[in-house]
Amino acid sequence: MSAKPYQVAVIGGDGIGPEVVSAALKVLEATGIRFDFQSYDAGDACLAATGVALPEATLQGALAAEAVLFGAAGNSAADVILRLRAELGTFVNLRPAKAYAGVDCLHPATDMMIVRENTECIYAGHENVLTPEVTIATRVITVQASERIARFALDWAGQHGRTTVTAVHKANVLRKSDGLFLACCRRVAREYPALKYEEALVDSVAMRMVLDPGQFQVIVTTNLFGDILSDLAAGLIGGLGLCPSANLGPRHALFEPVHGSAPDIAGKNLANPTAAILCGAMLLRHLGEPQAAARVEGAMEQCLAAHETTGDLGGKLSTEQAAQAVIKRL
Ligand code: NAI
Ligand code: MG
């Protein structure tokens, strides 16, 4: 265990963001690991109060911290989270989707990691209006980013006992851009002879994920396909309230639930804190505290199995009670 407390920047944001983040912080504190949590503002409420959705102090706080825990932003999400991911240089968006005992889901055999490229593709921001009736968007795919994400996925698979990595693409149509992505994945995969490397078209993967998700262990893909397939994966295991994610780069790491600010249930102590608590476990693992991470995950799994959950999963607990239930089982 580290002698000095870990410096963690906390950005609750809007809607249920602060509620689920507060639940996750209580669980993190209950592990006994020492943290120095610094809270920062961002999001719609911050925009209304100060005129900016992502204040400079928040950005500097995130850059200075050892890790960032983020809740959710509302309508300003693109100005907050996309900018944070870019400024922190987090080139990977790691999105696990794992079915849990006790949670009603489509496929109990689901246990996959989606490794999404986080910096380019159609989300690179090159959209133009040519005429009022014609718009274009440019898809950016580079060797540097493609090789980097392929290497990350293959390393991750090797380090986590997975045997197969699937590169997901649409190179039969996007011959140049996804052709390049695929060539990079193939080249890097040759450096990992112990792993089975497969390639699959994104549309067929969408169907196969619904019919038989157990066939996928690690998916590596470009930004847009990763965004869509990870929400599909969330649907397979029981919904957005369960899915954490990690944005990782060479220097910085930001952890956030996949869900948004859920204005329909905000302020009512109803939000499911599972995704945020599992973000806390990913944060612990990133900081080099794998045992504490496993304790949090184990306690969370026990609560789900015992139906000690919020209403979205059929349970009777409030957000705060759900966090206390996890703490009791730590
Ligand atoms: P959402 O994820 O906020 O909500 C979708 C549905 O899932 C809602 O019915 C909500 O009640 C439910 N839900 C989400 N998280 C839940 C939880 N932890 N427990 C229980 N139920 C939960 O997505 P939506 O409605 O599309 O967007 C709402 C706002 O969130 C928008 O302003 C959007 O821009 C923002 N957003 C922000 C994101 C971010 O900050 N990273 C990501 C996605 C959306
Ligand atoms: Mg998304």
Coordinates of C-alpha atoms and ligand atoms in Angstrom, one line a residue:
M1 CA 0.0 0.0 0.0
S2 CA 1.2 3.5 -0.9
A3 CA 2.5 5.6 2.1
K4 CA 1.2 8.8 0.6
P5 CA -2.5 9.2 -0.1
Y6 CA -3.4 8.9 -3.8
Q7 CA -4.4 12.2 -5.4
V8 CA -7.7 11.7 -7.1
A9 CA -9.6 14.5 -8.9
V10 CA -13.4 14.0 -8.6
I11 CA -15.8 15.5 -11.1
G12 CA -19.4 14.7 -10.2
G13 CA -21.0 16.8 -12.9
D14 CA -24.8 16.8 -13.5
G15 CA -27.9 14.9 -12.7
I16 CA -27.1 11.5 -11.1
G17 CA -23.4 12.1 -11.6
P18 CA -22.7 13.5 -8.1
E19 CA -25.0 10.9 -6.5
V20 CA -23.3 7.8 -8.0
V21 CA -19.8 9.4 -7.6
S22 CA -20.5 10.0 -3.9
A23 CA -21.5 6.4 -3.5
A24 CA -18.3 5.3 -5.2
L25 CA -16.2 7.5 -3.0
K26 CA -17.7 6.0 0.2
V27 CA -16.8 2.5 -1.1
L28 CA -13.3 3.6 -2.0
E29 CA -12.8 5.2 1.5
A30 CA -14.1 2.0 3.1
T31 CA -11.3 -0.1 1.5
G32 CA -8.8 1.5 4.0
I33 CA -6.7 2.8 1.1
R34 CA -5.7 6.4 1.7
F35 CA -7.0 9.0 -0.9
D36 CA -6.9 12.7 -1.2
F37 CA -10.0 13.5 -3.1
Q38 CA -10.2 16.9 -4.7
S39 CA -13.6 17.9 -6.1
Y40 CA -14.0 20.0 -9.2
D41 CA -17.0 21.5 -11.1
A42 CA -18.0 20.8 -14.7
G43 CA -21.2 20.3 -16.7
D44 CA -24.5 22.1 -17.4
A45 CA -24.9 23.5 -13.9
C46 CA -21.3 24.8 -14.0
L47 CA -22.0 26.3 -17.4
A48 CA -25.1 28.1 -16.1
A49 CA -23.3 29.4 -13.1
T50 CA -19.9 30.4 -14.6
G51 CA -20.3 30.6 -18.4
V52 CA -18.0 27.6 -19.0
A53 CA -18.8 23.8 -18.9
L54 CA -15.2 22.8 -18.2
P55 CA -13.4 25.4 -16.1
E56 CA -9.6 25.8 -16.4
A57 CA -9.3 24.8 -12.6
T58 CA -11.0 21.5 -13.3
L59 CA -8.8 20.8 -16.3
Q60 CA -5.7 21.6 -14.3
G61 CA -6.9 19.5 -11.4
A62 CA -7.5 16.5 -13.6
L63 CA -4.1 16.9 -15.2
A64 CA -2.4 17.2 -11.8
A65 CA -4.1 14.1 -10.3
E66 CA -3.0 10.5 -10.4
A67 CA -6.5 9.5 -11.6
V68 CA -9.8 11.2 -12.3
L69 CA -13.3 9.9 -11.3
F70 CA -16.0 11.4 -13.4
G71 CA -19.8 11.1 -13.0
A72 CA -21.7 12.5 -15.9
A73 CA -22.4 15.7 -17.7
G74 CA -25.8 16.6 -19.3
N75 CA -26.2 18.5 -22.6
S76 CA -22.6 19.8 -22.2
A77 CA -21.2 16.2 -22.2
A78 CA -19.3 16.7 -25.5
D79 CA -17.7 19.9 -24.3
V80 CA -16.7 18.3 -21.0
I81 CA -15.9 14.6 -21.5
L82 CA -14.6 14.7 -25.0
R83 CA -12.4 17.6 -24.2
L84 CA -11.2 15.9 -21.0
R85 CA -10.4 12.7 -22.9
A86 CA -8.4 14.7 -25.4
E87 CA -6.6 17.0 -23.0
L88 CA -5.6 14.0 -20.8
G89 CA -4.3 12.1 -23.9
T90 CA -6.3 9.0 -23.1
F91 CA -6.1 7.0 -26.3
V92 CA -7.9 3.9 -25.0
N93 CA -11.5 3.6 -23.9
L94 CA -11.7 0.3 -22.0
R95 CA -15.3 -0.9 -21.7
P96 CA -15.9 -4.2 -19.9
A97 CA -19.3 -6.0 -20.2
K98 CA -19.7 -8.9 -17.9
A99 CA -22.9 -10.6 -16.9
Y100 CA -23.6 -10.9 -13.1
A101 CA -25.3 -13.6 -11.2
G102 CA -28.6 -12.4 -9.8
V103 CA -29.1 -9.8 -12.6
D104 CA -31.7 -10.5 -15.2
C105 CA -29.8 -10.4 -18.5
L106 CA -30.0 -11.8 -22.1
H107 CA -26.8 -13.8 -22.0
P108 CA -25.2 -15.0 -18.7
A109 CA -22.1 -16.1 -20.7
T110 CA -21.2 -12.5 -21.6
D111 CA -17.8 -11.5 -20.4
M112 CA -16.0 -9.3 -22.9
M113 CA -13.7 -6.3 -23.0
I114 CA -14.2 -3.7 -25.7
V115 CA -11.1 -1.8 -26.4
R116 CA -12.2 1.3 -28.2
E117 CA -9.8 3.7 -30.0
N118 CA -10.5 7.1 -28.3
T119 CA -8.9 9.8 -30.4
E120 CA -9.8 9.6 -34.0
C121 CA -12.2 7.9 -36.6
I122 CA -15.4 9.9 -37.4
Y123 CA -15.2 11.6 -33.9
A124 CA -12.1 13.5 -34.8
G125 CA -14.2 16.6 -35.2
H126 CA -13.8 17.2 -38.9
E127 CA -17.4 17.9 -39.9
N128 CA -18.3 20.5 -42.5
V129 CA -21.3 22.0 -44.2
L130 CA -20.5 22.2 -47.9
T131 CA -23.9 23.6 -48.9
P132 CA -27.1 23.9 -46.8
E133 CA -28.0 20.5 -48.3
V134 CA -24.7 18.7 -48.2
T135 CA -22.6 18.0 -45.2
I136 CA -19.4 15.9 -44.9
A137 CA -17.5 14.3 -42.0
T138 CA -13.9 13.0 -42.4
R139 CA -12.9 9.7 -40.9
V140 CA -9.3 9.9 -39.6
I141 CA -7.4 6.6 -39.2
T142 CA -3.7 6.7 -38.6
V143 CA -1.0 4.0 -38.3
Q144 CA 0.2 5.4 -35.0
A145 CA -3.2 5.3 -33.3
S146 CA -4.2 2.0 -34.9
E147 CA -1.0 0.2 -33.9
R148 CA -1.1 1.7 -30.4
I149 CA -4.7 0.5 -29.8
A150 CA -4.0 -3.0 -31.3
R151 CA -0.9 -3.4 -29.1
F152 CA -2.9 -2.3 -26.0
A153 CA -5.7 -4.8 -26.7
L154 CA -3.2 -7.7 -27.3
D155 CA -1.2 -6.8 -24.2
W156 CA -4.4 -6.5 -22.2
A157 CA -5.6 -9.9 -23.4
G158 CA -2.3 -11.6 -22.5
Q159 CA -2.2 -10.0 -19.1
H160 CA -5.7 -11.0 -18.3
G161 CA -5.7 -14.6 -19.4
R162 CA -7.7 -14.1 -22.5
T163 CA -6.9 -16.2 -25.6
T164 CA -8.6 -14.5 -28.4
V165 CA -8.7 -10.9 -29.7
T166 CA -11.1 -9.9 -32.4
A167 CA -10.4 -6.8 -34.6
V168 CA -13.8 -5.4 -35.6
H169 CA -13.9 -3.4 -38.9
K170 CA -15.8 -2.6 -42.1
A171 CA -12.8 -2.8 -44.4
N172 CA -14.9 -4.3 -47.2
V173 CA -16.5 -0.9 -47.7
L174 CA -14.2 1.5 -45.9
R175 CA -11.3 0.0 -47.9
K176 CA -8.7 2.7 -47.3
S177 CA -9.4 3.8 -43.7
D178 CA -10.5 0.5 -42.2
G179 CA -8.1 -1.3 -44.6
L180 CA -5.3 0.6 -42.8
F181 CA -6.7 -0.1 -39.4
L182 CA -6.9 -3.8 -40.2
A183 CA -3.4 -3.9 -41.7
C184 CA -2.1 -2.4 -38.5
C185 CA -3.9 -4.8 -36.2
R186 CA -2.7 -7.8 -38.3
R187 CA 0.9 -6.6 -38.3
V188 CA 0.9 -6.0 -34.5
A189 CA -0.9 -9.4 -33.9
R190 CA 2.0 -11.2 -35.5
E191 CA 4.1 -10.1 -32.5
Y192 CA 1.7 -12.1 -30.2
P193 CA 1.9 -15.7 -31.5
A194 CA 0.4 -17.0 -28.2
L195 CA -2.9 -15.2 -28.8
K196 CA -5.5 -16.2 -31.4
Y197 CA -6.2 -13.2 -33.6
E198 CA -9.5 -12.9 -35.5
E199 CA -11.1 -10.3 -37.8
A200 CA -14.8 -9.7 -38.2
L201 CA -17.1 -7.2 -39.9
V202 CA -18.9 -4.9 -37.5
D203 CA -22.4 -5.6 -38.8
S204 CA -22.0 -9.3 -38.4
V205 CA -20.4 -8.8 -35.0
A206 CA -23.5 -6.9 -33.9
M207 CA -25.7 -9.9 -34.8
R208 CA -23.3 -12.4 -33.3
M209 CA -23.1 -10.4 -30.0
V210 CA -26.9 -10.7 -29.6
L211 CA -27.1 -14.4 -30.5
D212 CA -23.9 -15.6 -28.8
P213 CA -21.8 -13.0 -27.0
G214 CA -19.7 -15.7 -25.3
Q215 CA -17.7 -16.1 -28.4
F216 CA -16.0 -12.7 -27.9
Q217 CA -13.3 -12.1 -25.3
V218 CA -11.5 -9.0 -26.4
I219 CA -12.8 -6.7 -29.2
V220 CA -10.5 -4.0 -30.6
T221 CA -12.1 -1.5 -32.8
T222 CA -12.3 2.1 -34.0
N223 CA -14.1 4.9 -32.1
L224 CA -17.6 4.9 -33.6
F225 CA -17.9 1.1 -33.8
G226 CA -16.6 0.8 -30.2
D227 CA -19.1 3.4 -29.0
I228 CA -22.1 1.6 -30.5
L229 CA -21.0 -2.0 -29.7
S230 CA -20.3 -1.1 -26.0
D231 CA -23.9 0.1 -25.5
L232 CA -25.1 -3.0 -27.2
A233 CA -22.9 -5.0 -24.8
A234 CA -24.4 -3.0 -21.9
G235 CA -27.9 -4.1 -23.1
L236 CA -26.8 -7.7 -23.1
I237 CA -25.9 -7.7 -19.4
G238 CA -28.8 -5.8 -18.0
G239 CA -28.4 -2.1 -18.7
L240 CA -26.3 1.0 -18.4
G241 CA -26.4 1.2 -14.6
L242 CA -23.9 -1.7 -14.6
C243 CA -21.2 -0.6 -17.0
P244 CA -18.0 1.2 -15.9
S245 CA -15.3 2.5 -18.3
A246 CA -11.7 3.6 -18.2
N247 CA -10.0 6.2 -20.4
L248 CA -6.3 5.5 -20.3
G249 CA -3.2 7.2 -21.8
P250 CA 0.5 7.3 -21.2
R251 CA 0.2 9.8 -18.4
H252 CA -3.4 10.1 -17.3
A253 CA -6.4 8.0 -16.5
L254 CA -10.1 8.9 -16.2
F255 CA -12.8 6.5 -15.0
E256 CA -16.5 7.1 -15.8
P257 CA -19.7 5.1 -15.9
V258 CA -20.9 4.6 -19.5
H259 CA -24.3 6.1 -18.6
G260 CA -25.2 9.8 -18.7
S261 CA -26.8 12.2 -16.2
A262 CA -30.2 10.5 -16.3
P263 CA -32.3 13.6 -15.7
D264 CA -35.4 11.4 -15.3
I265 CA -34.2 10.0 -12.0
A266 CA -31.8 12.7 -10.8
G267 CA -32.0 14.0 -7.3
K268 CA -34.2 11.2 -6.0
N269 CA -31.5 8.8 -4.6
L270 CA -32.7 6.2 -7.1
A271 CA -29.7 5.9 -9.4
N272 CA -27.8 2.6 -9.5
P273 CA -24.3 3.2 -8.3
T274 CA -22.9 -0.1 -9.6
A275 CA -21.2 1.4 -12.7
A276 CA -19.6 4.2 -10.6
I277 CA -18.5 1.7 -7.9
L278 CA -17.0 -0.6 -10.5
C279 CA -15.2 2.5 -11.9
G280 CA -13.7 2.8 -8.4
A281 CA -12.4 -0.8 -8.7
M282 CA -10.9 0.0 -12.1
L283 CA -9.3 3.1 -10.6
L284 CA -7.8 1.0 -7.7
R285 CA -6.3 -1.5 -10.1
H286 CA -4.8 1.4 -12.2
L287 CA -3.2 2.8 -9.0
G288 CA -1.6 -0.5 -8.3
E289 CA -4.1 -1.8 -5.7
P290 CA -5.4 -5.0 -7.3
Q291 CA -6.4 -6.6 -4.0
A292 CA -8.6 -3.7 -3.0
A293 CA -10.0 -3.7 -6.5
A294 CA -10.9 -7.4 -6.2
R295 CA -12.5 -6.8 -2.8
V296 CA -14.7 -4.0 -4.2
E297 CA -15.7 -6.2 -7.2
G298 CA -16.3 -9.2 -5.1
A299 CA -18.5 -7.2 -2.7
M300 CA -20.4 -5.7 -5.6
E301 CA -21.0 -9.1 -7.1
Q302 CA -22.3 -10.5 -3.8
C303 CA -24.8 -7.6 -3.6
L304 CA -26.0 -8.1 -7.1
A305 CA -26.4 -11.9 -6.5
A306 CA -28.4 -11.1 -3.3
H307 CA -30.6 -8.6 -5.1
E308 CA -29.3 -5.8 -2.8
T309 CA -29.7 -3.3 -5.6
T310 CA -31.6 -0.3 -6.8
G311 CA -35.0 -0.3 -8.5
D312 CA -33.7 -0.5 -12.1
L313 CA -32.5 -4.0 -11.3
G314 CA -35.6 -4.9 -9.4
G315 CA -34.2 -4.2 -6.0
K316 CA -35.6 -1.9 -3.2
L317 CA -32.5 0.0 -2.2
S318 CA -31.7 3.7 -2.6
T319 CA -28.4 4.8 -4.1
E320 CA -26.9 5.4 -0.7
Q321 CA -28.3 2.1 0.7
A322 CA -26.8 0.2 -2.3
A323 CA -23.4 1.7 -1.5
Q324 CA -23.7 0.8 2.2
A325 CA -24.6 -2.8 1.2
V326 CA -21.4 -3.0 -0.8
I327 CA -19.4 -1.6 2.1
K328 CA -20.9 -4.1 4.5
R329 CA -19.6 -7.0 2.3
L330 CA -16.1 -5.5 1.6
Ligands
NAI1 P1 -28.6 8.3 -19.7 O1 -27.6 7.2 -19.6 O2 -28.5 9.5 -18.8 O3 -30.1 7.6 -19.4 C1 -30.6 6.6 -20.2 C2 -31.7 5.8 -19.4 O4 -31.0 4.9 -18.5 C3 -32.6 6.7 -18.5 O5 -33.9 6.2 -18.5 C4 -31.9 6.6 -17.2 O6 -32.8 6.8 -16.1 C5 -31.3 5.2 -17.2 N1 -30.1 5.2 -16.4 C6 -28.9 5.7 -16.7 N2 -28.0 5.5 -15.7 C7 -28.7 4.9 -14.7 C8 -28.3 4.5 -13.4 N3 -27.0 4.6 -12.9 N4 -29.2 3.9 -12.6 C9 -30.5 3.7 -13.1 N5 -30.9 4.1 -14.3 C10 -30.0 4.7 -15.1 O7 -28.7 8.7 -21.2 P2 -29.6 9.8 -21.9 O8 -30.9 9.8 -21.3 O9 -29.5 9.5 -23.4 O10 -28.9 11.2 -21.7 C11 -29.2 12.0 -20.6 C12 -28.1 13.1 -20.5 O11 -26.8 12.6 -20.3 C13 -28.0 13.9 -21.9 O12 -27.9 15.3 -21.6 C14 -26.6 13.4 -22.4 O13 -26.0 14.4 -23.2 C15 -25.9 13.0 -21.2 N6 -24.9 12.0 -21.4 C16 -23.7 12.2 -20.8 C17 -22.7 11.2 -20.9 C18 -21.4 11.5 -20.2 O14 -21.3 12.5 -19.4 N7 -20.4 10.7 -20.4 C19 -22.9 10.0 -21.6 C20 -24.2 9.8 -22.1 C21 -25.2 10.8 -22.0
MG2 MG -21.9 6.1 -26.1

